[in-house]
GROMACS .gro file of C-alpha atoms in nm:
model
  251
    1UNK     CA    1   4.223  -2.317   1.389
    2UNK     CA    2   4.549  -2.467   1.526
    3UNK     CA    3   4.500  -2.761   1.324
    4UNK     CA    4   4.456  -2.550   1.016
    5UNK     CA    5   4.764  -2.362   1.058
    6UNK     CA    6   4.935  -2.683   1.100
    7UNK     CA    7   4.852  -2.768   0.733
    8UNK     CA    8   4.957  -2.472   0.578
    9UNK     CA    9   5.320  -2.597   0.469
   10UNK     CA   10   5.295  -2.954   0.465
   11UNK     CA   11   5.581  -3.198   0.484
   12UNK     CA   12   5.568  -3.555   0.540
   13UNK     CA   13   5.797  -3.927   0.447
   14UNK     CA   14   5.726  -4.180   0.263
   15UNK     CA   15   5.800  -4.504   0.332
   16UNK     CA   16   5.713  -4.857   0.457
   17UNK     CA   17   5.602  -4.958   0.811
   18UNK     CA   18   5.765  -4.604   0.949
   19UNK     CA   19   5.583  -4.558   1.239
   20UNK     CA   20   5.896  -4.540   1.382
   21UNK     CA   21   6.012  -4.276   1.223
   22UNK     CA   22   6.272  -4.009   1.324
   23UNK     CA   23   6.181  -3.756   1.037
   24UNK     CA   24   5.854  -3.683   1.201
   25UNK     CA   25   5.950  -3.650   1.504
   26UNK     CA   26   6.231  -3.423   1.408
   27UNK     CA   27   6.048  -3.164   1.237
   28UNK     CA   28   5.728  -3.173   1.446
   29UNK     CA   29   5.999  -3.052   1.770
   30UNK     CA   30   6.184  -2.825   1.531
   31UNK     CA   31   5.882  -2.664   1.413
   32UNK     CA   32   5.746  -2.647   1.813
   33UNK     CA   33   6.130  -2.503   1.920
   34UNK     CA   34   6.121  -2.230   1.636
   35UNK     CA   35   5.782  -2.138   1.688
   36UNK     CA   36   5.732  -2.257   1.320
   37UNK     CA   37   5.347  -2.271   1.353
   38UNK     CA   38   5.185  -2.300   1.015
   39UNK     CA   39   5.407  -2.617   0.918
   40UNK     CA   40   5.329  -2.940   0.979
   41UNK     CA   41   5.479  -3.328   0.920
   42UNK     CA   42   5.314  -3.657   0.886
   43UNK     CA   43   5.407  -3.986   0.760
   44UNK     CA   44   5.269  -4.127   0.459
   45UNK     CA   45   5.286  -4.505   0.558
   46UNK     CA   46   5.294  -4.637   0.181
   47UNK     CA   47   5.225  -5.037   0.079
   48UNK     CA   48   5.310  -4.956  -0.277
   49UNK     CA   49   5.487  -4.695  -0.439
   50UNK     CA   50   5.208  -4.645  -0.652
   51UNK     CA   51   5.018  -4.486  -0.443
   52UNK     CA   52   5.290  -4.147  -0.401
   53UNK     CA   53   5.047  -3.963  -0.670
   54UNK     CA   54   4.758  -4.034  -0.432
   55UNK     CA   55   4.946  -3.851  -0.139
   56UNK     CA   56   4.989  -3.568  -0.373
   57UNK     CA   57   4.603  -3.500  -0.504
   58UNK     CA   58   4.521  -3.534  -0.170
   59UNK     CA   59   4.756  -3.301  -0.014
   60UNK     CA   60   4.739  -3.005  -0.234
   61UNK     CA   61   4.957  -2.798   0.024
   62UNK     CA   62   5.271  -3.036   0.046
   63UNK     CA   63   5.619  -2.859  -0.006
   64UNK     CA   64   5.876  -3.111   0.075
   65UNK     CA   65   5.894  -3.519   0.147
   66UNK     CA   66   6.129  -3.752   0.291
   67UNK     CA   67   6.189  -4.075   0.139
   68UNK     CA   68   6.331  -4.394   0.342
   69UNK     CA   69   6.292  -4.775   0.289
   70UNK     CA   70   6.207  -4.912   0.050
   71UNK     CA   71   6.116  -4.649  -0.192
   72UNK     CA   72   6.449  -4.470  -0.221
   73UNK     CA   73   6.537  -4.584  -0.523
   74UNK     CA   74   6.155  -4.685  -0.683
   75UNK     CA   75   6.046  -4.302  -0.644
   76UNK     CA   76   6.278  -4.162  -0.921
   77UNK     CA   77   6.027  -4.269  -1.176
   78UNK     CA   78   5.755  -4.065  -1.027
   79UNK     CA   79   5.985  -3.729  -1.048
   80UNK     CA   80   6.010  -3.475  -1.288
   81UNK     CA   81   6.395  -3.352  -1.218
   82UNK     CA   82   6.701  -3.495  -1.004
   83UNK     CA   83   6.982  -3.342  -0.911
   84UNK     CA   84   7.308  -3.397  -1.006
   85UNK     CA   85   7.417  -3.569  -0.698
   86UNK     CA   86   7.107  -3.797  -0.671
   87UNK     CA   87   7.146  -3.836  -1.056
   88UNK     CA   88   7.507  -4.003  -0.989
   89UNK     CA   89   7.385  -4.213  -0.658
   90UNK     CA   90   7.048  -4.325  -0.806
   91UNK     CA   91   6.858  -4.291  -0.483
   92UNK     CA   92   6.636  -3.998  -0.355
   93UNK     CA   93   6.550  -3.954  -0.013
   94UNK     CA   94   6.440  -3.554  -0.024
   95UNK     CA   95   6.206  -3.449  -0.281
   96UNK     CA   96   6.124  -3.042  -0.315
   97UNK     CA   97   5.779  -2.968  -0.453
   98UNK     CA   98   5.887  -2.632  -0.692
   99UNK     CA   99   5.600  -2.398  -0.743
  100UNK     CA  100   5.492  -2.492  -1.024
  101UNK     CA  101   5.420  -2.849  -0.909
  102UNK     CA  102   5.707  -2.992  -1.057
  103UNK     CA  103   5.874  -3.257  -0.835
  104UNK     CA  104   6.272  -3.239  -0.800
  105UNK     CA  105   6.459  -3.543  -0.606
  106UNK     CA  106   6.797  -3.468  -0.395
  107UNK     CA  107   6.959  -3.732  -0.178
  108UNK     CA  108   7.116  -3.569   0.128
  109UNK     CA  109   7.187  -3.910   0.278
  110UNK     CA  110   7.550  -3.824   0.126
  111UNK     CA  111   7.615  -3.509   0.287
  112UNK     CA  112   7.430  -3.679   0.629
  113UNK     CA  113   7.703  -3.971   0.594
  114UNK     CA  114   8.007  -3.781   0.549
  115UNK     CA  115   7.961  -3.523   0.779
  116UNK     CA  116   7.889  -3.750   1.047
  117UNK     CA  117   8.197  -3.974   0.952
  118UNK     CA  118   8.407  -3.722   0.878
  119UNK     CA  119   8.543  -3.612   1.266
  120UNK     CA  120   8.604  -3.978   1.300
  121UNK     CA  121   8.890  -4.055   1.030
  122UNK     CA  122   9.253  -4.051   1.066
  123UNK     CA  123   9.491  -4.117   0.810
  124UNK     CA  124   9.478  -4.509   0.832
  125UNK     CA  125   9.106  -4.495   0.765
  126UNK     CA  126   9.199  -4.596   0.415
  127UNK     CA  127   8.902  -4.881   0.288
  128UNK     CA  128   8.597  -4.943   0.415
  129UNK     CA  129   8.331  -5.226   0.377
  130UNK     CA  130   7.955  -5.156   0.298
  131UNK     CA  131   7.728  -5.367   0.451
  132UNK     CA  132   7.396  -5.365   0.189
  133UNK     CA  133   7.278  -5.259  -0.178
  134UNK     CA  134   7.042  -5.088  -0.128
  135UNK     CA  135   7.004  -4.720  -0.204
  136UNK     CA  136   7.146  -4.559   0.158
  137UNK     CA  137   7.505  -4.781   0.060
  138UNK     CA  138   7.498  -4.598  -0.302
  139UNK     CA  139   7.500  -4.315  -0.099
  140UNK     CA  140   7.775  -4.415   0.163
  141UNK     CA  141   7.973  -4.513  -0.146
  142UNK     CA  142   7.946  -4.117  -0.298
  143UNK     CA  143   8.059  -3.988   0.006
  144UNK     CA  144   8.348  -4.232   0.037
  145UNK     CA  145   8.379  -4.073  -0.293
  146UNK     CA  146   8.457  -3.780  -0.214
  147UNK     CA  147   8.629  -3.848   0.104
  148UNK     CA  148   8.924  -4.034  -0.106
  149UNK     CA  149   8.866  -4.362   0.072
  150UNK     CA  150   8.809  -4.678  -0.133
  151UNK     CA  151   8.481  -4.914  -0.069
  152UNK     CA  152   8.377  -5.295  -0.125
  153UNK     CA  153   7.990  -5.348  -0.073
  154UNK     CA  154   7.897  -5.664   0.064
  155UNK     CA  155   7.611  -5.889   0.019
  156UNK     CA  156   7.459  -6.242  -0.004
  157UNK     CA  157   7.445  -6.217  -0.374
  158UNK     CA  158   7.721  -6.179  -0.622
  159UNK     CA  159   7.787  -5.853  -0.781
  160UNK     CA  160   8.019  -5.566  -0.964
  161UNK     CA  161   8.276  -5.449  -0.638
  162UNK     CA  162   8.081  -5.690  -0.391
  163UNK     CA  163   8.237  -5.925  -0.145
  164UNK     CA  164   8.039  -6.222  -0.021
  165UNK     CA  165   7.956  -6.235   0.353
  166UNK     CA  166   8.052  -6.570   0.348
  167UNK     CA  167   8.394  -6.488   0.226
  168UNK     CA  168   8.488  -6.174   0.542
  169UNK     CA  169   8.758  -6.307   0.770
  170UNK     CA  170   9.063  -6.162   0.947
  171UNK     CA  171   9.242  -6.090   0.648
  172UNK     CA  172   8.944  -5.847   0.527
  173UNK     CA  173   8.951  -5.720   0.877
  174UNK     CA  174   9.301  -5.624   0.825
  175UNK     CA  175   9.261  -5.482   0.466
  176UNK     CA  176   8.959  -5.270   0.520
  177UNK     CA  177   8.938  -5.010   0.810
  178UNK     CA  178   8.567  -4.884   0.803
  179UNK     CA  179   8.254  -5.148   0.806
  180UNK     CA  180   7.962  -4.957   0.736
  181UNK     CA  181   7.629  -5.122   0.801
  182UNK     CA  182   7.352  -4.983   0.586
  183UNK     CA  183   7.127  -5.271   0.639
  184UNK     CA  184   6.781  -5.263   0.820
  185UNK     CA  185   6.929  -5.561   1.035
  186UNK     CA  186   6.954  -5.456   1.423
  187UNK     CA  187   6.628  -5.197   1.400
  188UNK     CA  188   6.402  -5.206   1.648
  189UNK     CA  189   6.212  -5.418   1.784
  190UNK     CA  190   6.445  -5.695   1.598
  191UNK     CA  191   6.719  -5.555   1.841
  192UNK     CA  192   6.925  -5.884   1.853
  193UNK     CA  193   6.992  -5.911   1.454
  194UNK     CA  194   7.283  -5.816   1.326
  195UNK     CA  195   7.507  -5.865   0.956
  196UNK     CA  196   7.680  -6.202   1.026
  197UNK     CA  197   8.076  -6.080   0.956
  198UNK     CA  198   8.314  -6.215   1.193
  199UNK     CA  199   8.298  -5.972   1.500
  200UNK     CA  200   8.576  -6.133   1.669
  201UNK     CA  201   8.852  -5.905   1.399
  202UNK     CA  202   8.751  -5.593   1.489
  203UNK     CA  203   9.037  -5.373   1.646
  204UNK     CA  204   9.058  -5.041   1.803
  205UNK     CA  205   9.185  -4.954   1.481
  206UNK     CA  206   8.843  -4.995   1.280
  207UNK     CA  207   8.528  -4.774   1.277
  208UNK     CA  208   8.233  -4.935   1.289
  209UNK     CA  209   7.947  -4.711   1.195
  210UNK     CA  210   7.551  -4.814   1.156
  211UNK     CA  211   7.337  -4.605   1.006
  212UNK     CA  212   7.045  -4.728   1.268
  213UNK     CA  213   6.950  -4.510   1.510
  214UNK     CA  214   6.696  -4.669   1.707
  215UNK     CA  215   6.856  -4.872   1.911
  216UNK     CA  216   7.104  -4.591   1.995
  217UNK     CA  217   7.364  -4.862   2.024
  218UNK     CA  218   7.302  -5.156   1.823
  219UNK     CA  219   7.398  -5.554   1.829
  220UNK     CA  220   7.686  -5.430   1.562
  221UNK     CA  221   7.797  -5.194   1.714
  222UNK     CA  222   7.798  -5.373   2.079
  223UNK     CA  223   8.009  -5.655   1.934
  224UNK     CA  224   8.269  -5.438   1.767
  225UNK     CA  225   8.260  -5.195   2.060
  226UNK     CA  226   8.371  -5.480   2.264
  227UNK     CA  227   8.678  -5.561   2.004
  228UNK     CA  228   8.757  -5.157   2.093
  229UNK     CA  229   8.671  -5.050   1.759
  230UNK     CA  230   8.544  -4.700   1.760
  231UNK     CA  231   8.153  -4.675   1.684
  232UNK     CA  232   7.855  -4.434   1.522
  233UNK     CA  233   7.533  -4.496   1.495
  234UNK     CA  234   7.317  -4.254   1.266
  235UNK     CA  235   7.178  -3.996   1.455
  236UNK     CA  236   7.391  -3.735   1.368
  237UNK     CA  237   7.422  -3.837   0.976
  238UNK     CA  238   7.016  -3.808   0.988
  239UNK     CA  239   7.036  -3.492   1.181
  240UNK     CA  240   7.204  -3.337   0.930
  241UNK     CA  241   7.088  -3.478   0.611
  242UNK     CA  242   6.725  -3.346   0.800
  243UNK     CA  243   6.887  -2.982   0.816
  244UNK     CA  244   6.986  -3.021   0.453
  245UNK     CA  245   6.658  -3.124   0.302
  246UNK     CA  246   6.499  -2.799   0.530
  247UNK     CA  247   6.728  -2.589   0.344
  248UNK     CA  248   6.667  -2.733   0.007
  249UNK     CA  249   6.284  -2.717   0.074
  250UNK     CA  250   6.272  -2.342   0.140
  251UNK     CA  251   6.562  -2.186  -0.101
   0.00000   0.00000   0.00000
């Protein structure tokens, strides 16, 4: 019976090798804490993208889903609607199933970031480095956005606004204020990695914020904590964008 009422409301992530996950166990204590008892979560550890309408027939009684690496930028195709915001960022990492079956994509990454960044700036904060492509950095770039504060990504290929690691040094250091890593590199269990950018220029003048969260402190953030740079990993931006999607999944 308990089990049942579990599956009621159904939410879940995709993604690839998540069994780390902190969506699931997110919702699973929020939904324990507010006595939430016909919801559930699970993970829906994917291989291939193509198998998202598979996770739909099968789960007739989903209402929301989470959407992390690799798939936040491959799911769009699969959805009916975007909105504007995750229209503009070309990622999706909340998806609301409307009531007529329809599937809608949000990205609440954005909001997640630059909340979370937000209580850190001061008015030197002026240009920040983006560490990654991929589709949580489009998202880091919106907020920056919004926030006023130009961005550089940075990668190991060429590209439009993109600064070769190879090519960082103390002059970059001194140009740009914020280095944002919104890489995979540093996760656990690969706790030693870390983006190879000059540590050794980091001042208590930068922020150095990682979107990891397991580790709670990173290699990146160790070696610019250690210049006295100021640091943030991403519990609180996926705290919030997790509060956001909630919303979003039962207005």
């Amino acid at each position: 019976m308990e089990q049942k009422q579990e599956k009621n409301r159904l939410f879940g992530l995709i993604g690839k090798n998540i069994g780390y996950s902190f969506s699931r166990n997110y919702f699973t204590e929020k939904f324990k804490t507010e006595s939430l008892n016909d919801c559930g979560y699970v993970n829906f550890d994917l291989k291939s993208i193509d198998q998202f309408p598979d996770i739909l027939k099968e789960n007739p009684n989903l209402y929301g889903i989470n959407v992390t690496i690799p798939y936040k930028e491959k799911i769009t195709p699969f959805l009916d609607k975007l909105s504007r915001k995750a229209q503009e960022i070309g990622a999706v990492n909340c998806i609301k199933i409307l009531p007529n079956g329809k599937l809608k994509g949000y990205n609440t990454d954005c909001y997640g970031f630059k909340k979370s960044i937000q209580k850190l700036l001061k008015p030197h904060h002026q240009k920040a480095l983006i560490l990654g492509t991929g589709g949580a950095s489009k998202a880091v770039a919106y907020a920056l956005e919004e926030l006023g504060i130009l961005y550089t990504f940075v990668s190991r290929n060429s590209g439009e606004n993109t600064l070769l690691y190879k090519y960082i040094n103390a002059t970059t250091f001194d140009n740009y204020q914020i280095i944002i890593n919104c890489t995979p590199l540093g996760t656990f269990p690969n706790v030693e990695d870390c983006p190879a950018i000059p540590y050794s220029f980091f001042t208590k003048d930068h922020i150095a914020f990682d979107l990891i969260y397991n580790p709670s402190e990173t290699e990146f953030l160790k070696r610019a904590k250690a210049q006295q740079a100021v640091t943030q990993n991403g519990y609180d931006m996926l705290v919030y964008q997790a509060e956001k999607g909630w919303k979003i999944w039962n207005k």
